[in-house]
PDB file of C-alpha atoms in Angstrom:
ATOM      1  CA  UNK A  98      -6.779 -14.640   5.923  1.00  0.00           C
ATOM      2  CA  UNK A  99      -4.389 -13.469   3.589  1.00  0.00           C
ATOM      3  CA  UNK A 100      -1.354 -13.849   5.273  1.00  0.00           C
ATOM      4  CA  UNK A 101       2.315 -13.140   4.121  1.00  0.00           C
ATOM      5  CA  UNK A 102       5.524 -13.696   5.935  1.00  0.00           C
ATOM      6  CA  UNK A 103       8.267 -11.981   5.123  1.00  0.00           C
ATOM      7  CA  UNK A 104      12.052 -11.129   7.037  1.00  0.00           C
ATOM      8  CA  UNK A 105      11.591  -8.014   8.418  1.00  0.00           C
ATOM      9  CA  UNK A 106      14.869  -6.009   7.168  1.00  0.00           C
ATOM     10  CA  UNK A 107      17.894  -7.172   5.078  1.00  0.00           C
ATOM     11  CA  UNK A 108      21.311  -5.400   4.727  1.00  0.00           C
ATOM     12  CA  UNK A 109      23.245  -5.645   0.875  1.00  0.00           C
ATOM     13  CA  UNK A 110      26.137  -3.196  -1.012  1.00  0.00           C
ATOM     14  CA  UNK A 111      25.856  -1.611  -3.803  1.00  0.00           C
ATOM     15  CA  UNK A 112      26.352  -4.124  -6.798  1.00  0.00           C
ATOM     16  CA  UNK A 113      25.061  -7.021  -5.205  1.00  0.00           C
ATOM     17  CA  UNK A 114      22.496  -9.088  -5.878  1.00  0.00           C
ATOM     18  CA  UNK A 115      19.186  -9.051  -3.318  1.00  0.00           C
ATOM     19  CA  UNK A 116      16.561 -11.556  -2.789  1.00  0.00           C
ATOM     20  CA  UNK A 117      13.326 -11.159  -0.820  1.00  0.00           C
ATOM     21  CA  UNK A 118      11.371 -14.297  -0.539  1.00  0.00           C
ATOM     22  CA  UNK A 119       7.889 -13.723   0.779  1.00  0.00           C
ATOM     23  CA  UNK A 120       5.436 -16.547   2.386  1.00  0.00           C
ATOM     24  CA  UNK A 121       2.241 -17.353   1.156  1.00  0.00           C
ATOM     25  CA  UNK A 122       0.696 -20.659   2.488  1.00  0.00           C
ATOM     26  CA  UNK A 123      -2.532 -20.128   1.960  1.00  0.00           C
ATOM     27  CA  UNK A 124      -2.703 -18.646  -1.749  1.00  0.00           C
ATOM     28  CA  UNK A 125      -5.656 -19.050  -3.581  1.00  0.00           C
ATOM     29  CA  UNK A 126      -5.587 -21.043  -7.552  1.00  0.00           C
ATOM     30  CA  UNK A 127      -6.629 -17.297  -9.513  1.00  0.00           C
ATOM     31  CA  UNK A 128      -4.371 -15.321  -7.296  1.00  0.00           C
ATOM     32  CA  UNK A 129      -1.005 -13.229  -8.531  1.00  0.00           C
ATOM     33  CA  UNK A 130       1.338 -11.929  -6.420  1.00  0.00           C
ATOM     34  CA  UNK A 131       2.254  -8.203  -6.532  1.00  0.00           C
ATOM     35  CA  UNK A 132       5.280  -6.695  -4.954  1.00  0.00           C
ATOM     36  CA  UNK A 133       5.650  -3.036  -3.884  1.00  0.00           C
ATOM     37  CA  UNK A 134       8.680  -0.436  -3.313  1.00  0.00           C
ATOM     38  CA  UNK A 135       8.190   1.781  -0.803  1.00  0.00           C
ATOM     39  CA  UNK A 136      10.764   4.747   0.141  1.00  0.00           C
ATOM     40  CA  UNK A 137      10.157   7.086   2.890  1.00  0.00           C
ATOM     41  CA  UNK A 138       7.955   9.921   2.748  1.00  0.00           C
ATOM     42  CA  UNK A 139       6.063   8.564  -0.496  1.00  0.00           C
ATOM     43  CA  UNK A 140       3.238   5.855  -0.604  1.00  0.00           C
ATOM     44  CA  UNK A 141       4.348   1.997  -2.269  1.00  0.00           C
ATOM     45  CA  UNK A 142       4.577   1.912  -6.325  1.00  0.00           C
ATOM     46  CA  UNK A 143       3.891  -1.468  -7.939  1.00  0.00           C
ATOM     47  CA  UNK A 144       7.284  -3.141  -9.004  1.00  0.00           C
ATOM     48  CA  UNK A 145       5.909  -6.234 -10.616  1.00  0.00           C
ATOM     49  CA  UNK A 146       3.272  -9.469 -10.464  1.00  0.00           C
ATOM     50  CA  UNK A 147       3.424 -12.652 -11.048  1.00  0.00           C
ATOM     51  CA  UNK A 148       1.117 -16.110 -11.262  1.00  0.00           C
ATOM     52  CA  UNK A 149       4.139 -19.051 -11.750  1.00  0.00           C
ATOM     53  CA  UNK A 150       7.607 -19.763 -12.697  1.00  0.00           C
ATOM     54  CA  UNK A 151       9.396 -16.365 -13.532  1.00  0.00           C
ATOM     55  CA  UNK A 152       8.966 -12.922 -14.558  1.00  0.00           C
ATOM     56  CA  UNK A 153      10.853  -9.866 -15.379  1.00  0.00           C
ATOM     57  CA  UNK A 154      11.069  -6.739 -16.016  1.00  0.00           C
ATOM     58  CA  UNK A 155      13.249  -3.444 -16.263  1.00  0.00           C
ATOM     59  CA  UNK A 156      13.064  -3.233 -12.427  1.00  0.00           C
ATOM     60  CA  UNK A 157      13.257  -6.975 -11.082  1.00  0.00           C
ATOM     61  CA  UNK A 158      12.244 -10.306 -11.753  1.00  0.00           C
ATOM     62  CA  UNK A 159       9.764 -12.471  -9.707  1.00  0.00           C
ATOM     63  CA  UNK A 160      10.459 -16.182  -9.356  1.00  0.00           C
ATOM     64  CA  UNK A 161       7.554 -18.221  -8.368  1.00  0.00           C
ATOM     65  CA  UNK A 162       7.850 -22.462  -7.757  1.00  0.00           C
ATOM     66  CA  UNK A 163       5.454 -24.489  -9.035  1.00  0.00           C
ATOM     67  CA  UNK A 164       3.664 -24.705  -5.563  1.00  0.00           C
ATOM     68  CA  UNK A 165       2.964 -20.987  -5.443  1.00  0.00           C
ATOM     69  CA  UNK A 166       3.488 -20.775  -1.499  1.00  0.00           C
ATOM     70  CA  UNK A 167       6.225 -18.558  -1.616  1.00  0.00           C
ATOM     71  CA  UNK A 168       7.503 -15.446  -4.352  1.00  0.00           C
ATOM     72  CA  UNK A 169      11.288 -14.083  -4.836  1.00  0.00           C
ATOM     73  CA  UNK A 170      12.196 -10.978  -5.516  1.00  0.00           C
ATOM     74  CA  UNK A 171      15.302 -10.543  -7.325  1.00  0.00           C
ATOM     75  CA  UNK A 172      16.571  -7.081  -7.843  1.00  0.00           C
ATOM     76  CA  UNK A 173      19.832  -7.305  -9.507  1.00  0.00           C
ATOM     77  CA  UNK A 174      22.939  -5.275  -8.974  1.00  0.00           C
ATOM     78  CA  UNK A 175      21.345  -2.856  -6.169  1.00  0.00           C
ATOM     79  CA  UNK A 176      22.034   0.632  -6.037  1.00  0.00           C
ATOM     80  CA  UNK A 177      22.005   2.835  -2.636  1.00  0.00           C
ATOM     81  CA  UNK A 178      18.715   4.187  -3.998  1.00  0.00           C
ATOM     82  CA  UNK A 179      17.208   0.608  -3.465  1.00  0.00           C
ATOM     83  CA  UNK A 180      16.988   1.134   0.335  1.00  0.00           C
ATOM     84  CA  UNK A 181      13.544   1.250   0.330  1.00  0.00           C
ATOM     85  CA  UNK A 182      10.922  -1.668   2.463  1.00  0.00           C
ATOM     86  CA  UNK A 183       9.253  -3.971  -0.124  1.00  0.00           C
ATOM     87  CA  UNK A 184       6.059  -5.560   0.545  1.00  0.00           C
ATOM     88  CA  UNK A 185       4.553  -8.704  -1.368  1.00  0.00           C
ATOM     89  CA  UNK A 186       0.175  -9.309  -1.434  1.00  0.00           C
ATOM     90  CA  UNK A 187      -2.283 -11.441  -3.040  1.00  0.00           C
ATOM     91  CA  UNK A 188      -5.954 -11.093  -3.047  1.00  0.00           C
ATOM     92  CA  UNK A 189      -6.578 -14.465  -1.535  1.00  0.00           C
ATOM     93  CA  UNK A 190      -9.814 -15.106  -2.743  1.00  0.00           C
ATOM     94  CA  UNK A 191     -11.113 -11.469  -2.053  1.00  0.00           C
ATOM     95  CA  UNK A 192     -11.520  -9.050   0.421  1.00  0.00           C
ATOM     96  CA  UNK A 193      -9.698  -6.986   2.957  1.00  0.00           C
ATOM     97  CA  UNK A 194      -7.134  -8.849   4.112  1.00  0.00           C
ATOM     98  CA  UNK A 195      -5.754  -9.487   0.497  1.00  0.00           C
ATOM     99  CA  UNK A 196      -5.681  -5.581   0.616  1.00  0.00           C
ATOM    100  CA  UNK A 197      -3.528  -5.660   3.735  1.00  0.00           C
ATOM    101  CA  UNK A 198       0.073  -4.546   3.071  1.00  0.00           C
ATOM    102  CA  UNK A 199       1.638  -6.318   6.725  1.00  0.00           C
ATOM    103  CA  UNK A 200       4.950  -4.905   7.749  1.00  0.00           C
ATOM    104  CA  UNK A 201       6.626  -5.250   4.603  1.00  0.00           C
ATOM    105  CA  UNK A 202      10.957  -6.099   4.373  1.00  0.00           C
ATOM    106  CA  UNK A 203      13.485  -3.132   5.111  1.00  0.00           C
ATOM    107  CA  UNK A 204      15.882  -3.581   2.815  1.00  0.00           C
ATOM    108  CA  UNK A 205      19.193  -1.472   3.477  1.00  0.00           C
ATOM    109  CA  UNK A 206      21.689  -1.054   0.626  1.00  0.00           C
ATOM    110  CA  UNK A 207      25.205   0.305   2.132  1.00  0.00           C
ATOM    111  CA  UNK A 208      28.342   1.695  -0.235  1.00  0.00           C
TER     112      UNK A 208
ATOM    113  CA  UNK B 111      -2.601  11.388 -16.776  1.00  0.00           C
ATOM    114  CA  UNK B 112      -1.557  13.104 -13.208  1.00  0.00           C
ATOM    115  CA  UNK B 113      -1.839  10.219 -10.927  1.00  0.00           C
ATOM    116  CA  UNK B 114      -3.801  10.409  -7.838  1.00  0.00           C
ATOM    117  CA  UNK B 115      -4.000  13.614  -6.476  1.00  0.00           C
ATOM    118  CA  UNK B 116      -4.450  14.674  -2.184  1.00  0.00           C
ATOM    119  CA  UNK B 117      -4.886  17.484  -0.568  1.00  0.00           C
ATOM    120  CA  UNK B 118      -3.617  18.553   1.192  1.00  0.00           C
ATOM    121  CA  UNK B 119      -0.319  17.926   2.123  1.00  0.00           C
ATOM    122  CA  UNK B 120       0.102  18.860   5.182  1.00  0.00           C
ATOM    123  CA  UNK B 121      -2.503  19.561   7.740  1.00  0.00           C
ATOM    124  CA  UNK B 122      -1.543  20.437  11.695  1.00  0.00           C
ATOM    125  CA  UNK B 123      -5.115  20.267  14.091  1.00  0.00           C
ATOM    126  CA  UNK B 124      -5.990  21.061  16.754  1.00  0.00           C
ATOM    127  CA  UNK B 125      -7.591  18.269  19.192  1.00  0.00           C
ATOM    128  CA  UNK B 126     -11.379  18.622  18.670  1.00  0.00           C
ATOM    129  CA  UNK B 127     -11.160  19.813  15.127  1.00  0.00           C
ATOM    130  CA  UNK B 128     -12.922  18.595  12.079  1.00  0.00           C
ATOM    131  CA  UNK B 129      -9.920  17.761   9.454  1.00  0.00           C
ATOM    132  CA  UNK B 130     -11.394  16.386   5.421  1.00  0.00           C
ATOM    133  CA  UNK B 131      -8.888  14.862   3.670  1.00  0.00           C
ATOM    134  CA  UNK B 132      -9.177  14.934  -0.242  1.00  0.00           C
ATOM    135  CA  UNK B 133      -8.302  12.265  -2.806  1.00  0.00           C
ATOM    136  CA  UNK B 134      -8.797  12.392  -6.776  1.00  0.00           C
ATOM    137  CA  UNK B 135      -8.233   8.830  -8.184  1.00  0.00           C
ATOM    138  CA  UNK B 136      -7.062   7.975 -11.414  1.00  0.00           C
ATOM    139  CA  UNK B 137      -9.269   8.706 -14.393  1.00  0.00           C
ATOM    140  CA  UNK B 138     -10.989   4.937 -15.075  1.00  0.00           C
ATOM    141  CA  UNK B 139      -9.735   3.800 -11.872  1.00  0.00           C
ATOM    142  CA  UNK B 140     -13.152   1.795 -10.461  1.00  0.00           C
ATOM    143  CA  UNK B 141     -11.653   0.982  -7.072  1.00  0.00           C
ATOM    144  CA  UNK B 142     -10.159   3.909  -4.214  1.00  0.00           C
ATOM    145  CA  UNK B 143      -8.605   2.460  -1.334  1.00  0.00           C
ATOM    146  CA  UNK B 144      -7.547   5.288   1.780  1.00  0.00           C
ATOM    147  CA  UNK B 145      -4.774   3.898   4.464  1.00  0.00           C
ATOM    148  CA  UNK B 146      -3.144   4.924   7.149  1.00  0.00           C
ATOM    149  CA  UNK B 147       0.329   4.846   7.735  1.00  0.00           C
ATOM    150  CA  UNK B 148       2.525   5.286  11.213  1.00  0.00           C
ATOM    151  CA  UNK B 149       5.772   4.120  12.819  1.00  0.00           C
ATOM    152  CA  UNK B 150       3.915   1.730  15.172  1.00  0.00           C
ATOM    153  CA  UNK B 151       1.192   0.309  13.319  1.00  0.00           C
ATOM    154  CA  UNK B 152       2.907   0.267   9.653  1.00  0.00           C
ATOM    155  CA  UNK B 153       0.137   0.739   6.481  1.00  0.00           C
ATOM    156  CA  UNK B 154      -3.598   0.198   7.529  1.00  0.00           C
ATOM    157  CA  UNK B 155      -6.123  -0.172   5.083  1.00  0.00           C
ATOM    158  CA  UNK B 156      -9.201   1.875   6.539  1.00  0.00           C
ATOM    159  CA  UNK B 157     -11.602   1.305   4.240  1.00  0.00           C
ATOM    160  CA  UNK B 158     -12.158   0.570  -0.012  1.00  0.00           C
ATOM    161  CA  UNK B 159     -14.674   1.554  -2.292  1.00  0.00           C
ATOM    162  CA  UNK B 160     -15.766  -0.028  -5.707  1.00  0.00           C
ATOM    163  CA  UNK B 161     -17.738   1.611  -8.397  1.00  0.00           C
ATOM    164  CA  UNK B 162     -17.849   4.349  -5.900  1.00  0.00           C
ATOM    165  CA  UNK B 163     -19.840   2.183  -3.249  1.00  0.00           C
ATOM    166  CA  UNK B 164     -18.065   1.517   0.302  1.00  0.00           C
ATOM    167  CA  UNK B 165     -17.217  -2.484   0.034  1.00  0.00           C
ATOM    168  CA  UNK B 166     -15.393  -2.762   3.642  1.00  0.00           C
ATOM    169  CA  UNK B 167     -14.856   0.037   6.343  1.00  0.00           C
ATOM    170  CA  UNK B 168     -13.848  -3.047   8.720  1.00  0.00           C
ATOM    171  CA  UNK B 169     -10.755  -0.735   9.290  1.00  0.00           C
ATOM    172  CA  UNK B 170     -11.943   2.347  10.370  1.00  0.00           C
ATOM    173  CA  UNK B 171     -10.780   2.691  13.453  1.00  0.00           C
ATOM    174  CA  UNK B 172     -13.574   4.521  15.204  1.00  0.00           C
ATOM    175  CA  UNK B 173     -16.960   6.156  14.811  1.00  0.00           C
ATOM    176  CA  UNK B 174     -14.780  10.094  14.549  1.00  0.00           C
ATOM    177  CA  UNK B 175     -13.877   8.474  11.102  1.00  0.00           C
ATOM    178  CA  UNK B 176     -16.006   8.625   7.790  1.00  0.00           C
ATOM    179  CA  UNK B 177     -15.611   8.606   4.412  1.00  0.00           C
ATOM    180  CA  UNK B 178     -17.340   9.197   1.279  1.00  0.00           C
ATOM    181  CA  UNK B 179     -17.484   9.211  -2.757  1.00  0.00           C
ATOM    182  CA  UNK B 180     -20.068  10.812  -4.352  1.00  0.00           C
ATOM    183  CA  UNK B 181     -18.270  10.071  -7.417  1.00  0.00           C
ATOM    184  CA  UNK B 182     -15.957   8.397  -9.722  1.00  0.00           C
ATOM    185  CA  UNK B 183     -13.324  11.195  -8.808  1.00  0.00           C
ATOM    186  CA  UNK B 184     -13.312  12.278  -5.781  1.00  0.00           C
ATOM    187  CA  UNK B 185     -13.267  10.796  -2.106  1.00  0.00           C
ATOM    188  CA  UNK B 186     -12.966  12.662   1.180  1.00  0.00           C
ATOM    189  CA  UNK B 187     -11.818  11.192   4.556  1.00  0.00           C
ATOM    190  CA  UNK B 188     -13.393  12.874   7.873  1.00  0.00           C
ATOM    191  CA  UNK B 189     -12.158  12.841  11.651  1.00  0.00           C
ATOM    192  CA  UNK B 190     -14.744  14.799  13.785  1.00  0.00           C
ATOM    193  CA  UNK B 191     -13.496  15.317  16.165  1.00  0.00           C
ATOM    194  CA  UNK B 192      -9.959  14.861  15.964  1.00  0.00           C
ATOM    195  CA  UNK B 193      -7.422  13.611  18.405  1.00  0.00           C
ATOM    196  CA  UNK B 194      -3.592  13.118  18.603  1.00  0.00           C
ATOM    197  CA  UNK B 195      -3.664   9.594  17.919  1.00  0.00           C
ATOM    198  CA  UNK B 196      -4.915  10.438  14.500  1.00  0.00           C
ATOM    199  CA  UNK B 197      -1.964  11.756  13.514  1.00  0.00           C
ATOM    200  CA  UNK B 198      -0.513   9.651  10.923  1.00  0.00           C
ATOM    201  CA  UNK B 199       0.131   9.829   7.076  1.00  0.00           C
ATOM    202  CA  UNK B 200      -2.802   9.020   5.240  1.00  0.00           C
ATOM    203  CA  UNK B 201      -2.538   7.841   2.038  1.00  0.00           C
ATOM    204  CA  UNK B 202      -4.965   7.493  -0.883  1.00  0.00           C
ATOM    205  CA  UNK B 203      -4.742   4.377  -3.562  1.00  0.00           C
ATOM    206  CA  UNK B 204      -6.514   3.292  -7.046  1.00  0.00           C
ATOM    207  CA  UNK B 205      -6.453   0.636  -9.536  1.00  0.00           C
ATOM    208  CA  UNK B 206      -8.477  -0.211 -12.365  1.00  0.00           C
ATOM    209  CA  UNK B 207     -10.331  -3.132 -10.731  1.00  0.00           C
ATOM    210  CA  UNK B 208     -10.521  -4.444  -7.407  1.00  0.00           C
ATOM    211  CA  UNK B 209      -7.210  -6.110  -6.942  1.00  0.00           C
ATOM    212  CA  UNK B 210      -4.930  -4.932  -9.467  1.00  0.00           C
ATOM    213  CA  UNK B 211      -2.030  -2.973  -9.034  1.00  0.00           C
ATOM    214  CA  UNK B 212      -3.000  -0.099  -7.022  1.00  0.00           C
ATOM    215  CA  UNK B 213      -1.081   3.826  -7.319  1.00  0.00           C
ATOM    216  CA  UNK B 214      -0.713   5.423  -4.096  1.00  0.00           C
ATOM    217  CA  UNK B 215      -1.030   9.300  -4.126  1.00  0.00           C
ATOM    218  CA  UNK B 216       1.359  11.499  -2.170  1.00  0.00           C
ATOM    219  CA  UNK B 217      -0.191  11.310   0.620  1.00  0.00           C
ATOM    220  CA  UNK B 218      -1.374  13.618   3.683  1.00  0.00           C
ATOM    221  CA  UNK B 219       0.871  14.164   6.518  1.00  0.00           C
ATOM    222  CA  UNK B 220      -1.829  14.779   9.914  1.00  0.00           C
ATOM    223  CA  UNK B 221      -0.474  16.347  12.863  1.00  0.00           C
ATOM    224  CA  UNK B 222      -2.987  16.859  15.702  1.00  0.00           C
ATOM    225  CA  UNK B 223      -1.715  18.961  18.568  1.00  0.00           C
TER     226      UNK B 223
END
C-alpha cells in the first residue's frame, strides 16, 4: 500500500517561506516522488519529482534525505495565489494505490 | 498541444438518467486515468487504462459505472442509471507512461437532482 502522510492544512503570509514534508515509509528503491498543486475548481498540475537529495525548479524545490521515507516541499517566498492543497505520490512498486492522491495538505497563504 | 480535453462541463441529471462523460487525452499519452472528486471523499481514482486496455477498475464504485476506450484518444465514463450520490467532479488524467506525471483536464462538474 502506497501510503503517504501528510499535515492536513498549514497557514503562512505572503513572503514567507513554506515547507510541506510528506511521509513515505514504505517507498519502493525505483520510485520518485511527485508533488501536485491543486486550486479549487481545476484538477492537480505536476509541480515537480524527485528520486534523492534535492531538486529545483522555477516553482519549488524538493529535498529528499538519503533514506527516502519522507519528501519536502519548499516553495519559497509564497504569494496569496499559493493557497492551493498540495499532494505528494509514488508508484510504490505499481498499481492503484501508487495512483491514489489521499487527502492532500491545505495550505493557506494570508496578506 | 491542447491538453486534455472533457466534455462537458457541466452536466445537471436527473435521478435515473444515463449521463457519458467525455475525455480526449494528450496526443502520445499511453495511460488515461478518470477520478472522482467531492468534499467528503477528496480525489478517487475510479479506474486507469494503459495502451487503451482497462488495468484496474478496483475503484468503480458500483455496477451503474462503466467506462471505455476504444482508442488512443478518446475515453467515455457511463452512470446508468444515475443517482444523487454521483454527483461529484469528475476529472480526467494522462501521462506518457504509467506513472509519470499525469495532466488533469478541466474536469466535469455532475449534478444529479
Amino acid at each position: 500500500l502506497a501510503k503517504t502522510t501528510q499535515p492536513v492544512s498549514m497557514d503562512s503570509y505572503e513572503g514567507q517561506e513554506v515547507n510541506i514534508t510528506c511521509s513515505h515509509n514504505n517507498i519502493a528503491t525505483n520510485d520518485y516522488i511527485t508533488w501536485y498543486q491543486q486550486f479549487p475548481s481545476q484538477g492537480p498540475r505536476f509541480i515537480i519529482q524527485g528520486y534523492k537529495t534535492k531538486v529545483t525548479n522555477e516553482v519549488a524545490s524538493l529535498f529528499i534525505p538519503a533514506d527516502r521515507k519522507s519528501s519536502t516541499l519548499s516553495l519559497p517566498r509564497v504569494s496569496l495565489s499559493d493557497t492551493a492543497v498540495y499532494y505528494c505520490l509514488f508508484p510504490s512498486g505499481g498499481g492503484a494505490d501508487g495512483l491514489t492522491f489521499g487527502k492532500g495538505t491545505h495550505l493557506i497563504i494570508q496578506p | 498541444d491542447a491538453g486534455v480535453i472533457q466534455s462537458p462541463r457541466h452536466e445537471v441529471t436527473e435521478m435515473g438518467q444515463e449521463v457519458t462523460l467525455r475525455c480526449k487525452p494528450i496526443s502520445g499519452h499511453n495511460s488515461l486515468f478518470w477520478y472522482r472528486q467531492t468534499m467528503m471523499r477528496g480525489l478517487e481514482l475510479l479506474i486507469y487504462f494503459n495502451n487503451n486496455v482497462p488495468i484496474d477498475d478496483s475503484g468503480m464504485p458500483e455496477d451503474r459505472f462503466s467506462a471505455k476506450m476504444p482508442n488512443a484518444s478518446f475515453s467515455t465514463l457511463k452512470i446508468q442509471p444515475s443517482e444523487p450520490r454521483d454527483s461529484a467532479v469528475y476529472f480526467c488524467a494522462s501521462s506518457f507512461e504509467l506513472y509519470y506525471e499525469q495532466y488533469f483536464g478541466p474536469g466535469t462538474r455532475l449534478t444529479v437532482t
